[in-house]
Coordinates of C-alpha atoms in Angstrom, one line a residue:
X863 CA -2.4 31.1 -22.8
X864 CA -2.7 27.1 -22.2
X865 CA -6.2 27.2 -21.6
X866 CA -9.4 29.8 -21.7
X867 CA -9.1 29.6 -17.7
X868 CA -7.2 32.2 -15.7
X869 CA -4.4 30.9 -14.3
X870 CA -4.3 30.4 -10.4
X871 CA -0.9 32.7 -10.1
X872 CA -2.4 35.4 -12.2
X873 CA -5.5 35.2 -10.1
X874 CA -3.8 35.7 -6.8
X875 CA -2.1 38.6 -8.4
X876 CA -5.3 40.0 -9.1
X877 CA -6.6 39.6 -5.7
X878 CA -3.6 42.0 -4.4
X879 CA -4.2 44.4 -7.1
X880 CA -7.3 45.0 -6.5
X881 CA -6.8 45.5 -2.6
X882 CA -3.9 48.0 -3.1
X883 CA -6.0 50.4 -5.5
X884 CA -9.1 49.9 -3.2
X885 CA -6.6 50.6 -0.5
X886 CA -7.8 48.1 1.7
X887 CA -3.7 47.3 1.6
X888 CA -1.7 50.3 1.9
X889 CA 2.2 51.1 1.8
X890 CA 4.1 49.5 4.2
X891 CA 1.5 46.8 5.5
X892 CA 2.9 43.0 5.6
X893 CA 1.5 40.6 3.5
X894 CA 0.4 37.4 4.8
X895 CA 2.8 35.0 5.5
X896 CA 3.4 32.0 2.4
X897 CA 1.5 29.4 4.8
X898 CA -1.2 31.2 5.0
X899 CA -1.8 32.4 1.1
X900 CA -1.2 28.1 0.6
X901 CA -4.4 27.9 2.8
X902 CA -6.1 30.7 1.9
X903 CA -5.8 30.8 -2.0
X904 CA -5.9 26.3 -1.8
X905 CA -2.7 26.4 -4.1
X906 CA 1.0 24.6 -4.3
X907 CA 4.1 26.8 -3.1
X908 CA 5.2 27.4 -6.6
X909 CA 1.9 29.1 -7.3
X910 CA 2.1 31.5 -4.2
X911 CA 6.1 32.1 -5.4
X912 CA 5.3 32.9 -9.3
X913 CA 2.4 34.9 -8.2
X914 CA 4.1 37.1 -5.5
X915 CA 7.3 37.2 -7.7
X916 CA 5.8 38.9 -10.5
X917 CA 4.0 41.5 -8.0
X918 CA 7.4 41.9 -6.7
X919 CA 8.7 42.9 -10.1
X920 CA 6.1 45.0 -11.5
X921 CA 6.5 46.6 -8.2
X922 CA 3.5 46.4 -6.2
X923 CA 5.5 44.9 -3.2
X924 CA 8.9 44.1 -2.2
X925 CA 10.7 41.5 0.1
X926 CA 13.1 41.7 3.3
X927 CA 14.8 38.5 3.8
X928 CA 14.0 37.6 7.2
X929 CA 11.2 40.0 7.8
X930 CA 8.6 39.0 5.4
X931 CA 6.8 41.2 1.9
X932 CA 4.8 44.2 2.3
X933 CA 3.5 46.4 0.2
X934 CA 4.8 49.2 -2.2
X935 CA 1.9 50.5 -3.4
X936 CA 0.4 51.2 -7.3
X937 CA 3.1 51.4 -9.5
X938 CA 3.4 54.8 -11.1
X939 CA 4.1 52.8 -14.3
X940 CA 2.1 49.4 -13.7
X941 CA 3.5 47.8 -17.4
X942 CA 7.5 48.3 -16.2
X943 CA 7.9 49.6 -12.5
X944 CA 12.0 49.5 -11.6
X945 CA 14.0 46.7 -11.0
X946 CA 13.3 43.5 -8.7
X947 CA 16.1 43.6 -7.2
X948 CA 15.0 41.9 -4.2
X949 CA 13.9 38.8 -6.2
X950 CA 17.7 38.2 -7.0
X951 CA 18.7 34.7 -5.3
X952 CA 21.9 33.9 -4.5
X953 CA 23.2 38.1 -3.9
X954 CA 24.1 38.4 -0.6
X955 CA 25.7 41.9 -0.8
X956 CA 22.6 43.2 -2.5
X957 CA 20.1 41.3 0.3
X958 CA 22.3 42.1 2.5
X959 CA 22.4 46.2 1.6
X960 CA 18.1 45.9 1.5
X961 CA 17.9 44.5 4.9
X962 CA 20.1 47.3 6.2
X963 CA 18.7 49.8 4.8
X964 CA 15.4 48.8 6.0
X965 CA 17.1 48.5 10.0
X966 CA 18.4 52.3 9.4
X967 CA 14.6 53.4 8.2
X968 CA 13.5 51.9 11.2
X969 CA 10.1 50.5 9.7
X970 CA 8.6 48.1 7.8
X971 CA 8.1 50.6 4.6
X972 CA 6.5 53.2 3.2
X973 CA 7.3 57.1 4.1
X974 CA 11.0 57.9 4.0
X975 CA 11.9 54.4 3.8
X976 CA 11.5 54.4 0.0
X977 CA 14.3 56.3 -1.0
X978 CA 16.6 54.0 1.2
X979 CA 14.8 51.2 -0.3
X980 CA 15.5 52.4 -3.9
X981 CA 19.3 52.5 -3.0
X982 CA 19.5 49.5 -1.7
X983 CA 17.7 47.6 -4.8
X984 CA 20.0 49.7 -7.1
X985 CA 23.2 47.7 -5.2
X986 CA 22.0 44.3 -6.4
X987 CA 22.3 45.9 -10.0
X988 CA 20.6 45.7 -13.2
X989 CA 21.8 41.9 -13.6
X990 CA 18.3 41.3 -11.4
X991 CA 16.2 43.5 -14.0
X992 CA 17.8 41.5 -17.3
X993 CA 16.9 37.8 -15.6
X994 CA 13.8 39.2 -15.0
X995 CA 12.8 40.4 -18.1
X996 CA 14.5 37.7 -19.9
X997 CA 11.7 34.8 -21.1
X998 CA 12.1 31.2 -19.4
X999 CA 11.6 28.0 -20.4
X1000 CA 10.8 24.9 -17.9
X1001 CA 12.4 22.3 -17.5
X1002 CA 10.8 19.1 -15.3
X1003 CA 13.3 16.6 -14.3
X1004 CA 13.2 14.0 -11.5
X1005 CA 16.6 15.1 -9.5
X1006 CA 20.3 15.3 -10.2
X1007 CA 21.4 13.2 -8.6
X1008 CA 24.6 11.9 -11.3
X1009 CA 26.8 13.4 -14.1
X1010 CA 24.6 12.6 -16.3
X1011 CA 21.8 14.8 -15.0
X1012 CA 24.3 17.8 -14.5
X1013 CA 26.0 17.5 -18.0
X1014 CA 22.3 17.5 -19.3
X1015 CA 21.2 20.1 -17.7
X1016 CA 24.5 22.4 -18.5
X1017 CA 23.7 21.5 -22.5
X1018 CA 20.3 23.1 -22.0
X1019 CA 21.6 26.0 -20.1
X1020 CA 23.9 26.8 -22.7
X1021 CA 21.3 26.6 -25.8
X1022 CA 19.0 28.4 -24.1
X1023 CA 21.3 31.4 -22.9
X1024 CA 23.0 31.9 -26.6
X1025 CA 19.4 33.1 -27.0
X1026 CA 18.6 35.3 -24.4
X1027 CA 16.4 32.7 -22.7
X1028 CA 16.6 31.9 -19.3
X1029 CA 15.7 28.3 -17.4
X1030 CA 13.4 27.5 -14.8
X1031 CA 14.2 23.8 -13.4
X1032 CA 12.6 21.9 -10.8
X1033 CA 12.5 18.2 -9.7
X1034 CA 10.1 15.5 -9.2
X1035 CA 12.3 13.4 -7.3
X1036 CA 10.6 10.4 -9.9
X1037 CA 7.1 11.0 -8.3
X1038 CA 4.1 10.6 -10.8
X1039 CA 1.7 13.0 -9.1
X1040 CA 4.2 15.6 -8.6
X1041 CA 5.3 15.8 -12.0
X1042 CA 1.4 16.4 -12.8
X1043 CA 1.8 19.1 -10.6
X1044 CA 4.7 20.7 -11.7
X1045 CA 3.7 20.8 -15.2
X1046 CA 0.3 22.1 -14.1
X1047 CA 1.7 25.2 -12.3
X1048 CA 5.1 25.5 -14.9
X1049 CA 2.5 25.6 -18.4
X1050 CA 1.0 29.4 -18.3
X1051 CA 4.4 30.7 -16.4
X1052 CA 6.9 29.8 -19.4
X1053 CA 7.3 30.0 -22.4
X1054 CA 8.0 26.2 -23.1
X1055 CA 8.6 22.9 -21.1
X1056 CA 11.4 20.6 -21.5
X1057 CA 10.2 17.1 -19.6
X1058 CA 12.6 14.2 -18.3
X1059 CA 9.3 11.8 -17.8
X1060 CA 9.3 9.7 -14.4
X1061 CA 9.9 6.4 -14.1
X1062 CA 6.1 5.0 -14.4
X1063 CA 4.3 1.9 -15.9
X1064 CA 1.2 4.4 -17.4
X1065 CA 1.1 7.6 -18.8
X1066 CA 1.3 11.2 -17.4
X1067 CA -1.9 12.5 -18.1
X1068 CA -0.7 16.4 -18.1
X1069 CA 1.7 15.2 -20.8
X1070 CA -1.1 14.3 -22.8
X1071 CA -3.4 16.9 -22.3
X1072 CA 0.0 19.7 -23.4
X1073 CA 0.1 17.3 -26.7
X1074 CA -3.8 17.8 -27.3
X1075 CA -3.7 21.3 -26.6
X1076 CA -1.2 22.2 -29.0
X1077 CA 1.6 23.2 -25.9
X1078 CA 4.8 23.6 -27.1
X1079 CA 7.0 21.2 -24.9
X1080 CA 10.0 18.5 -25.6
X1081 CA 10.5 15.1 -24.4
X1082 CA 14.3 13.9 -23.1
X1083 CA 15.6 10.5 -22.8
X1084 CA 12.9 8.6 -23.3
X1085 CA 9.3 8.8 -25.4
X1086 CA 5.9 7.5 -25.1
X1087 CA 5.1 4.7 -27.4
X1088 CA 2.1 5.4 -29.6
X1089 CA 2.2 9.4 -28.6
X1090 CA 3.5 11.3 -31.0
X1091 CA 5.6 14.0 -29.2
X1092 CA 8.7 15.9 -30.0
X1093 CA 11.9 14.3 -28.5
X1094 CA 15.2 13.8 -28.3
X1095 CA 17.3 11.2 -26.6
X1096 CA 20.3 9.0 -27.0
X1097 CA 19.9 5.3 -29.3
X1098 CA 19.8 2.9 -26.2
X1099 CA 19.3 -0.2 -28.8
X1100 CA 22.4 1.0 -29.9
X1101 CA 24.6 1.7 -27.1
X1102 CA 23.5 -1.8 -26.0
X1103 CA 24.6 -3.3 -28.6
X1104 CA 28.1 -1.4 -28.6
X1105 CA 28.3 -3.2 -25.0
X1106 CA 27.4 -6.5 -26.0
X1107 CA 30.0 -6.8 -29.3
X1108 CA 33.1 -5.2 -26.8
X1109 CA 32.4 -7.8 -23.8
X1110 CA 31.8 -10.6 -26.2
X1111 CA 35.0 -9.9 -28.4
X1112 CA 37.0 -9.9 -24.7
X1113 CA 35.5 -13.4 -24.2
X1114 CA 32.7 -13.1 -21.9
X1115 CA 29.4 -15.3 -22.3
X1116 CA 27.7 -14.6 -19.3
X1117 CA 26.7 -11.2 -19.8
X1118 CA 24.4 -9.3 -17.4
X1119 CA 22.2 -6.2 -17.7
X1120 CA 20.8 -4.4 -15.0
X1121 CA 18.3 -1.7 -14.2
X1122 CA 17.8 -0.6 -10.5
X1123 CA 13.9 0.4 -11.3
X1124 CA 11.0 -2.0 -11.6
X1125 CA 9.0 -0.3 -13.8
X1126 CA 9.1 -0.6 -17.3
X1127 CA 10.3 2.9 -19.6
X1128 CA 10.7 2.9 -23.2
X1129 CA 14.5 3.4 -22.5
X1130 CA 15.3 0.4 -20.3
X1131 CA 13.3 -1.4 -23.1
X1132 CA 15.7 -0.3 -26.0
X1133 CA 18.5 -1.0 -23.8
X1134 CA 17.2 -4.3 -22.9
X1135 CA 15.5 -5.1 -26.8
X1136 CA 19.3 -4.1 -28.0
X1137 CA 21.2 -6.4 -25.5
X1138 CA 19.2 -9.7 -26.4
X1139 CA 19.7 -8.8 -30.4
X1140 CA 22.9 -8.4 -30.2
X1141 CA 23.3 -11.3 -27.8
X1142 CA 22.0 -13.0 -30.8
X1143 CA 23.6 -11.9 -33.5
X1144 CA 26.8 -12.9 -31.4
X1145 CA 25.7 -16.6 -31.1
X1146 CA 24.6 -16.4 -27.5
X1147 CA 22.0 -18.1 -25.9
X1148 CA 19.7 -15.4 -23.4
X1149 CA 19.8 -16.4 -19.8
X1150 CA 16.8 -15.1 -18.2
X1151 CA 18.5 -15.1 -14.7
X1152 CA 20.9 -12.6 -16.4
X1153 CA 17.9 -9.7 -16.8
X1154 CA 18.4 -8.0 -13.9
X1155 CA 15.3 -5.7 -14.4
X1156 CA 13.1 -5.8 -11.1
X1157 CA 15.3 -4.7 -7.9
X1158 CA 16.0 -1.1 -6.2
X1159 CA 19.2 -0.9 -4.6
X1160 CA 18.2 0.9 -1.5
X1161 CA 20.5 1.8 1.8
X1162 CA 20.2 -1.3 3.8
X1163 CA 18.9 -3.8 1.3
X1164 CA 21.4 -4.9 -0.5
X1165 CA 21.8 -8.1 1.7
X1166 CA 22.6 -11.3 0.5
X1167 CA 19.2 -12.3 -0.7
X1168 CA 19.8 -9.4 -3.3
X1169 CA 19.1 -10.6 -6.4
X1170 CA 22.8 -8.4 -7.1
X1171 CA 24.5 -9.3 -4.5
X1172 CA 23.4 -12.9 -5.2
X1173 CA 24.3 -12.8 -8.9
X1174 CA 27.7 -11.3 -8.4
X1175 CA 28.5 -13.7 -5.5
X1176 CA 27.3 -16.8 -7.4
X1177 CA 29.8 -15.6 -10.1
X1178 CA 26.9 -16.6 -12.5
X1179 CA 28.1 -13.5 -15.3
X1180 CA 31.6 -12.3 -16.2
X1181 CA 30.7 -9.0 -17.4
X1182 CA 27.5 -6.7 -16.1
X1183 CA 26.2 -3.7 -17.9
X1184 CA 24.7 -1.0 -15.8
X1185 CA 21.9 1.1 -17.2
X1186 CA 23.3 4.0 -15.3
X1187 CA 26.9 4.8 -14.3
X1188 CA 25.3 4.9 -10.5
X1189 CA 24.2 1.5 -10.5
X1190 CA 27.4 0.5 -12.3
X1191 CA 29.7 2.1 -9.6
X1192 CA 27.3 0.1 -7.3
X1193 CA 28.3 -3.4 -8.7
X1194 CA 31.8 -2.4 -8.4
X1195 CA 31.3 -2.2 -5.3
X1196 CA 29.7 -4.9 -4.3
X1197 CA 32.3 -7.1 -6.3
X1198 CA 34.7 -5.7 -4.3
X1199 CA 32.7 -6.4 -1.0
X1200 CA 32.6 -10.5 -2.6
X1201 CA 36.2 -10.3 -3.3
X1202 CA 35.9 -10.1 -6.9
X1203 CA 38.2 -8.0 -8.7
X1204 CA 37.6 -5.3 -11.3
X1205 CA 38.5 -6.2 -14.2
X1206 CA 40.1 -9.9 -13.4
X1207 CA 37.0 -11.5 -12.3
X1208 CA 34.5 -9.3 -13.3
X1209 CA 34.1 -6.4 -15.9
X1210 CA 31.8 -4.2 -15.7
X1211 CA 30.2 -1.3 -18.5
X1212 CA 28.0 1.6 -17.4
X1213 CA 25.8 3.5 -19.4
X1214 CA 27.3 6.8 -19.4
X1215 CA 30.8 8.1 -17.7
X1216 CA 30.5 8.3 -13.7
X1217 CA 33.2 10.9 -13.3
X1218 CA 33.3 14.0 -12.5
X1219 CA 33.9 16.5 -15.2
X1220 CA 33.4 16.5 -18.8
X1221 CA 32.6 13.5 -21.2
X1222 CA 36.2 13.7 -22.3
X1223 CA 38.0 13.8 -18.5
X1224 CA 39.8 11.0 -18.5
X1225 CA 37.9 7.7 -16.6
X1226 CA 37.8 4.5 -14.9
X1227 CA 34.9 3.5 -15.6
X1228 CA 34.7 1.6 -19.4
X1229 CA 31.4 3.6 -20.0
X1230 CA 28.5 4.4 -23.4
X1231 CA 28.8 8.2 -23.9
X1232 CA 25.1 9.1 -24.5
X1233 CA 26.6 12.8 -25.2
X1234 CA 24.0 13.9 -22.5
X1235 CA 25.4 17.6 -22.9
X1236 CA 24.3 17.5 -26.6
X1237 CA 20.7 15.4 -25.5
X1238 CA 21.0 18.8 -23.4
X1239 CA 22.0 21.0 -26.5
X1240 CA 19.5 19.9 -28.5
X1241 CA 16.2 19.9 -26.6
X1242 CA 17.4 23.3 -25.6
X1243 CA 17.5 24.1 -29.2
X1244 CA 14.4 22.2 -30.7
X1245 CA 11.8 24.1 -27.8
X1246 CA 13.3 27.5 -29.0
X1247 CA 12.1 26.3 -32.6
X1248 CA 8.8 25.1 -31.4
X1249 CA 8.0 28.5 -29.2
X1250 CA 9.4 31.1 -32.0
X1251 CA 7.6 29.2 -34.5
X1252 CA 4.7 28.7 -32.6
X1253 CA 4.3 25.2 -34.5
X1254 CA 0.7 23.5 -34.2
X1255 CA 0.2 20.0 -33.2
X1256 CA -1.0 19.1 -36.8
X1257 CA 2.7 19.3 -38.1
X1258 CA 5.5 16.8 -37.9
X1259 CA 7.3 16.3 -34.9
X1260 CA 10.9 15.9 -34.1
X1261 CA 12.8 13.1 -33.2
X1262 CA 16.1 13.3 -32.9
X1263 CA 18.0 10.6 -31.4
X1264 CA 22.1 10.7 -30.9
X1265 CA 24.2 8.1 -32.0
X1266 CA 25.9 7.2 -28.7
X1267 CA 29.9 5.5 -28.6
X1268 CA 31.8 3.2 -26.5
X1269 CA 34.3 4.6 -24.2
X1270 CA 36.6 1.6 -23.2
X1271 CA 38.3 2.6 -19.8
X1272 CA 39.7 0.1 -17.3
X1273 CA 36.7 -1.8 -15.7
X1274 CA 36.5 -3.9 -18.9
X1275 CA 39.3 -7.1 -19.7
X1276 CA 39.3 -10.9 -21.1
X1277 CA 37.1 -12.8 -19.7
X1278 CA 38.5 -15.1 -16.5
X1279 CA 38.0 -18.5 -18.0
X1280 CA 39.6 -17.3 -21.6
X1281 CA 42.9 -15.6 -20.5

């Protein structure tokens, strides 16, 4: 385990355990509803879920949708006790069949009841007993909210299932303090954690402390500078650069870059670090008012004082590159809204492609193909290292960072004052 401490799920587990063999809980009885175990035990909702979960498959209790989880009693096996069929999301014939069969019991459980809750279970099928046995690995990602995020999290899916693993993702929604959290309750419940790190100007202090205690875990998309970790992400020194020499070999000279966060990441630094180098190497001169780096585009505040919407309408750049293809559809937008055309007056590259699809569905969008399904792919594929070969902090890390391209769609075209 992560640490010499019991861990709060396992202890809660223990709690029920120990009140079904003293019979203080017997067949049949409800368990207290999820608010109240929150209250009671002072833990998160994901601590209450993996803890009842893995009662529910070892089969001390069982669930009705609707009606709430009793209790099934000692297993007669405690190490493998049938199928939990009832933790099965997303079966509605299967959930459907329990709650039935619970109506035509007419009680709660326990009694005759069992053998109509046995057939029921054996409707969802053994598809619930394979996920359930099958071992997981975490991921920890602020939201998907893009393509980006979805063809990411497909390339882990895939790596992971070629070998018999199965995923466990939740969100974070960029928040600091939840991440802690998540990682806190996801570290003795998987095997391994794949992290996409919020947007923050200090460290996570969980990240550090699975680093120091030898945790197996992977970074994506970005890394921490000065913490060796393992990691894999695209080159965004690179892909800047790719933008840079395409927009400046179309004639534009007043190029703008622009990240809709205001705190600093390594990322957005490479990005930025590999725009102003290659701005350079071109000849250019860096405009300052051109580092679009310290706005949120938010509903309802993208008024004219927007430092975008200002920029776009002053016509002060020809070309803008968007550090996300979100943001980029964004200024497309709001060119539009200024009567600015795309790509006559104003061309516009996003890192990574905003359609729908694959990376090779054909685009509007002039876009830097990160290959997010292979970030994906790979992370997938370095945490199944890590865990089978239960690698200690002591010995070198991976970093492996994709070489991204240039896709050149149709947002992109000669700059207005060389045609």
């Amino acid at each position: 385990m992560y640490m010499d401490r019991k861990p709060l799920y396992i202890r809660i587990q223990s709690h029920f355990k120990e009140a079904i063999r003293a019979g203080q809980l017997r067949e049949g009885d409800r368990i207290p509803a999820e608010k109240e175990l929150l209250e009671h035990f002072n833990v998160s909702r994901i601590t209450v879920a993996n803890a009842l979960g893995e009662l529910a498959r070892d089969g001390w209790i069982y669930r009705v949708p609707g009606r709430g989880t009793f209790v099934r009693g000692v297993p007669e096996d405690e190490t493998g006790y049938g199928p939990a069929a009832t933790e099965t999301a997303g079966d509605d014939f299967g959930l459907g069949a329990l709650s039935a069969a619970k109506g035509a019991a007419g009680q709660d459980g326990g009694g005759d009841g069992r053998a109509l809750r046995q057939r029921a279970e054996g409707l969802v099928g053994a598809e619930a007993e394979r996920e359930a046995e099958r071992p997981r690995i975490g991921l920890v990602i602020p939201f998907i909210g893009d393509y980006f995020a979805i063809r990411l999290l497909s390339g882990i899916r895939d790596a992971l299932a070629a070998a018999g693993y199965s995923l466990l993702a939740l969100f974070t929604f960029n928040d600091k303090e939840r991440e802690e959290e998540l990682i806190r309750e996801l570290r003795d419940t998987v095997e391994g954690l794949i992290i996409f790190p919020v947007d923050a100007n200090v460290y996570n202090e969980e990240i550090i402390a699975l680093k120091m205690n030898g945790y197996p875990f992977v970074l994506i998309d970005r890394y921490l500078p000065g913490v060796e970790t393992h990691t894999v992400n695209a080159d965004g020194a690179l892909a800047a650069k790719l933008a840079v020499d395409h927009l400046w070999a179309l004639g534009h000279r007043s190029i703008a870059i622009c990240a809709d966060t205001p705190l600093s990441t390594a990322s957005v630094d490479d990005r930025v670090n590999g725009y102003m180098n290659a701005l350079k190497e071109n000849g250019g001169m860096i405009n300052p008012a051109l580092l679009l780096t310290d706005f949120t585009v938010e509903p309802g505040e993208t008024g004219p004082e927007h430092p975008l919407v200002r920029t776009i309408a002053s016509r002060a750049a020809t070309a803008y590159i968007a550090l996300n293809s979100t943001l980029g559809l964004h200024i497309a937008a709001l060119a539009k809204e200024a009567g600015l055309e795309v790509p006559r007056d104003l061309s516009v590259v996003t890192f990574d492609n905003p359609s729908r699809g694959l990376l090779d569905e054909q685009g509007t969008f002039t876009y830097l193909d990160q290959h997010e399904g292979g970030i994906g792919r790979s992370a997938g594929e370095l945490i199944l290292d890590i865990v089978g070969k239960r690698r200690k902090s002591a010995e070198a890390y991976s970093h492996i960072v994709l070489k991204p391209e240039l896709v050149v769609r149709g947002t992109t075209g000669p700059a207005p004052e060389s045609r």
